[in-house]
Coordinates of C-alpha atoms in Angstrom, one line a residue:
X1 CA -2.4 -3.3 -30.7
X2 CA -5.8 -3.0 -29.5
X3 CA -7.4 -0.4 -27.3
X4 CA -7.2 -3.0 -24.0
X5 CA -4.2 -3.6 -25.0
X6 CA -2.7 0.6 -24.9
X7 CA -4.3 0.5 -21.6
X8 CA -2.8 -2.2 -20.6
X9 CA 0.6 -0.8 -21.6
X10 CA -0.2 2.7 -19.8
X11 CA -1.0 1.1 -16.5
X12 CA 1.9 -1.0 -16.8
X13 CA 4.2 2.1 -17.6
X14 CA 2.6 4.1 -14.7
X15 CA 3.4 1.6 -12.1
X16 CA 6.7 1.4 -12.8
X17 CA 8.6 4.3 -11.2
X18 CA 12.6 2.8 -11.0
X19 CA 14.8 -0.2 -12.0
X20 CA 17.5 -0.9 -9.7
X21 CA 20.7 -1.0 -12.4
X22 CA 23.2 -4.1 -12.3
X23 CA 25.9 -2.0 -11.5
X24 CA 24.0 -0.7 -7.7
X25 CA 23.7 -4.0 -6.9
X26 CA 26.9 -4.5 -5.1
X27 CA 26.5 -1.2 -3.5
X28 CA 23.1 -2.1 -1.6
X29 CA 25.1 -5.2 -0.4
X30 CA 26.8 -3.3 2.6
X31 CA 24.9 -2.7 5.4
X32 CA 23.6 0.8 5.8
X33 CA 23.9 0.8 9.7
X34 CA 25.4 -1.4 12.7
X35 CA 23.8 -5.1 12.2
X36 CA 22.0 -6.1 15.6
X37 CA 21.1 -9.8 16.0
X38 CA 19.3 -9.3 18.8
X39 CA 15.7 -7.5 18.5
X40 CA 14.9 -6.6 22.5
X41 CA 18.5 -4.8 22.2
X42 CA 17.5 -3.2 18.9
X43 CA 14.6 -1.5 20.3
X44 CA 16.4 0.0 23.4
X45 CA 17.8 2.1 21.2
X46 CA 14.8 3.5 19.3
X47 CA 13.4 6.2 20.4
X48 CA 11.1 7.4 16.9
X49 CA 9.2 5.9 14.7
X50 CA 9.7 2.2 13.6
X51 CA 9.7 1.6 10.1
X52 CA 10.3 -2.5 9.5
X53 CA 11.3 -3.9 5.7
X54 CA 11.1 -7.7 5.6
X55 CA 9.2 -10.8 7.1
X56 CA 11.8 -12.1 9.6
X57 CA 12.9 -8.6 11.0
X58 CA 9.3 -7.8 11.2
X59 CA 8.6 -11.1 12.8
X60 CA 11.3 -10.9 15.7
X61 CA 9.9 -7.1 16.3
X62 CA 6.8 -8.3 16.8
X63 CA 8.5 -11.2 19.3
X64 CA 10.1 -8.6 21.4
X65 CA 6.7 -6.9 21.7
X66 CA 7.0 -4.3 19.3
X67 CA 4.4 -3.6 16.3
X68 CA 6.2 -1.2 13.5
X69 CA 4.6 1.7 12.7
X70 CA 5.0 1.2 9.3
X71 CA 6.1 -2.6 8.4
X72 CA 6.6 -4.1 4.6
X73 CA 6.8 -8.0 3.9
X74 CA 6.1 -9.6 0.7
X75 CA 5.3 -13.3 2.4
X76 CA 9.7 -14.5 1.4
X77 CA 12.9 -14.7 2.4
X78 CA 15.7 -15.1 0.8
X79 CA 13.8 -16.1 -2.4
X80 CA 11.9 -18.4 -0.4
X81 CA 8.6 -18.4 1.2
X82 CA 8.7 -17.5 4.7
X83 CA 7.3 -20.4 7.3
X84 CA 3.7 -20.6 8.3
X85 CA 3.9 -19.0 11.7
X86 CA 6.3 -16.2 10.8
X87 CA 3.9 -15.6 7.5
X88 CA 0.3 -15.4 9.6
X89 CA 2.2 -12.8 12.7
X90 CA 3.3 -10.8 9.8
X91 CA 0.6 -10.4 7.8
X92 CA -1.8 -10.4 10.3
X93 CA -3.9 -7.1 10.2
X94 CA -2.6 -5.8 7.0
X95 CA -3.6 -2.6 5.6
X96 CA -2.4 -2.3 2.4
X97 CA -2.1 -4.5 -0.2
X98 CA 0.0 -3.4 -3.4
X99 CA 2.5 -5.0 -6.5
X100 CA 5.7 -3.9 -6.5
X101 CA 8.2 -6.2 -8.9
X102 CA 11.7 -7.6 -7.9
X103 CA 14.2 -5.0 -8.4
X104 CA 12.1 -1.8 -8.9
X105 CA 10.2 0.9 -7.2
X106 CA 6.2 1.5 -8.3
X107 CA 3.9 4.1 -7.8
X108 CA 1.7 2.2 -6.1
X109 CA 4.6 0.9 -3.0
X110 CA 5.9 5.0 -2.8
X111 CA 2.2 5.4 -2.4
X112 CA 1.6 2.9 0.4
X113 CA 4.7 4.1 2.5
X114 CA 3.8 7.8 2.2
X115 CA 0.1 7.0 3.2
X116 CA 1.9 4.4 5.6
X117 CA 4.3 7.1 7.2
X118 CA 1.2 9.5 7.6
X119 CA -1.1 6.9 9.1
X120 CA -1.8 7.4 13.1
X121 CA -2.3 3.6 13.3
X122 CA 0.6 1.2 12.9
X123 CA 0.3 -0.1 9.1
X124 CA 1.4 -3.2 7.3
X125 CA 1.8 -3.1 3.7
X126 CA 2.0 -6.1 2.0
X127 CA 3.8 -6.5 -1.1
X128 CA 2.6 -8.9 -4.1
X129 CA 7.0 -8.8 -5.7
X130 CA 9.6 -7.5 -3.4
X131 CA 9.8 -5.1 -0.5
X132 CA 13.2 -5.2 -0.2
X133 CA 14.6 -1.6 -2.0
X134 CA 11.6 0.4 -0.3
X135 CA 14.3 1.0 2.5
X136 CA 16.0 3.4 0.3
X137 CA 12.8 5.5 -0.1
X138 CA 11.5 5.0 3.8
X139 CA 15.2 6.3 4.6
X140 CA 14.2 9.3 2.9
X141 CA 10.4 9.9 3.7
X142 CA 10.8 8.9 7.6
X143 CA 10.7 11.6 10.1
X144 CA 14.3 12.6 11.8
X145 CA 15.1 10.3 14.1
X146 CA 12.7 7.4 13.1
X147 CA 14.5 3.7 13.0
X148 CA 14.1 1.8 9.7
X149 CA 15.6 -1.7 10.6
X150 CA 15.5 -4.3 7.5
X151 CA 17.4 -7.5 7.3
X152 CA 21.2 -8.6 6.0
X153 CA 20.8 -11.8 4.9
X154 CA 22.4 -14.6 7.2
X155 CA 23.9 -11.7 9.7
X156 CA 21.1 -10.0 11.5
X157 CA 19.1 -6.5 11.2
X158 CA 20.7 -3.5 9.8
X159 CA 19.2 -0.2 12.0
X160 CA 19.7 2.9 10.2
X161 CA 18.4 6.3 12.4
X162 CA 17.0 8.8 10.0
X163 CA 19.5 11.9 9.7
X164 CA 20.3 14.2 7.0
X165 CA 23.7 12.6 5.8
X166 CA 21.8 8.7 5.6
X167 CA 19.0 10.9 3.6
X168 CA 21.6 12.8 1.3
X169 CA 23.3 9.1 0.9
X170 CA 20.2 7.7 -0.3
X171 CA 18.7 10.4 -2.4
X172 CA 22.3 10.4 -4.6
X173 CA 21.4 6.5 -4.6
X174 CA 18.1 6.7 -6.1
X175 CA 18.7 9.4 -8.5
X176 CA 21.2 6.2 -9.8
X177 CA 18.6 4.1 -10.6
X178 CA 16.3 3.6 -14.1
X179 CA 13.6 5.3 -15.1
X180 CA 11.0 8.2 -14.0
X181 CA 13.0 9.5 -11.2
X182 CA 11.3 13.2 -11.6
X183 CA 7.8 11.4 -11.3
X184 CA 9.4 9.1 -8.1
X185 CA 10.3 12.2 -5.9
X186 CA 6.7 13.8 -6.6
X187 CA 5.2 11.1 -5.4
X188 CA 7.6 10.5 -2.7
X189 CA 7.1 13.9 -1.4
X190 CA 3.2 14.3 -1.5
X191 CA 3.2 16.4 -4.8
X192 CA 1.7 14.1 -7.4
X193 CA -0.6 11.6 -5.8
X194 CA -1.6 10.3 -8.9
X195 CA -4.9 9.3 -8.1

């Protein structure tokens, strides 16, 4: 191996915080909160910070008149790329731009939502992989009472308000996953920014 290539490896290896494991998969099926199909409705009841995960719930926020404060889209759904006009509204103004691969948690997405979360602007971070798990950690990071809506395939938006039994239900979730966990909630929590 050369010396580019032990670089390579260590970046590689430092972005890479979690795996999601085969046998979580059917447990992030089921929705997290009640599924609203209907945004304007959705929004009535939040009354905290917005944090959207996904193009097309992004998308019909936006619709209904309402930027997240923090929004993630990757540019797909459902495997497949997202249309044009749904693509441009999303991505429109974003502020962050970071990899995060199918199935896993990197440093630099747990970066982008902290510095996301903290921002006073409303920030879109767009993901070069997949956005979807980075509910999990936004469940955990968001403020009490915040709103972080993602999409159930085919059925609508899942809204989960922030409270300490969703955050206790997520953290036992995430210490269930692959790989640097210790690392994860440093960076998660503000204590090892890595930089």
């Amino acid at each position: 191996m050369t010396r580019d290539d032990d670089r390579h490896a260590a970046s590689a290896d430092d972005d890479q915080l979690l795996v999601l494991p085969d046998d979580l998969r059917h447990e992030l099926k089921e929705p997290m909160g009640p599924i609203e199909t209907d945004a304007d409705r959705l929004l009535e009841t939040v009354d905290g910070p917005l944090i959207a995960v996904g193009d097309v719930v992004t998308y019909h926020l936006l619709e209904a008149g309402h930027r997240p404060d923090v929004a993630l889209v990757d540019g797909r759904t459902k495997r497949s790329a997202v249309d044009e006009e749904i693509r441009e509204a999303v991505t429109s103004g974003a502020s962050i731009e970071v990899r995060n691969p199918p199935a896993e948690l990197s440093a630099p997405v747990v970066r982008a939502l902290r510095r996301a979360l903290a921002a006073d602007e409303p920030t879109t971070i767009l993901v070069d992989g997949e956005e979807d798990l980075v509910a999990l950690p936004a469940i955990v990071a968001a403020p009490e009472g915040a709103s972080v809506v993602y999409g159930q395939p085919d059925e609508g938006m899942v809204h989960v308000k922030v409270a300490d039994d969703h955050r206790t239900e997520m953290r036992a979730l995430l210490e269930r996953f692959e790989g640097d966990t210790e690392r994860f909630w440093a960076l998660l929590e503000g204590s090892d920014d890595g930089e």
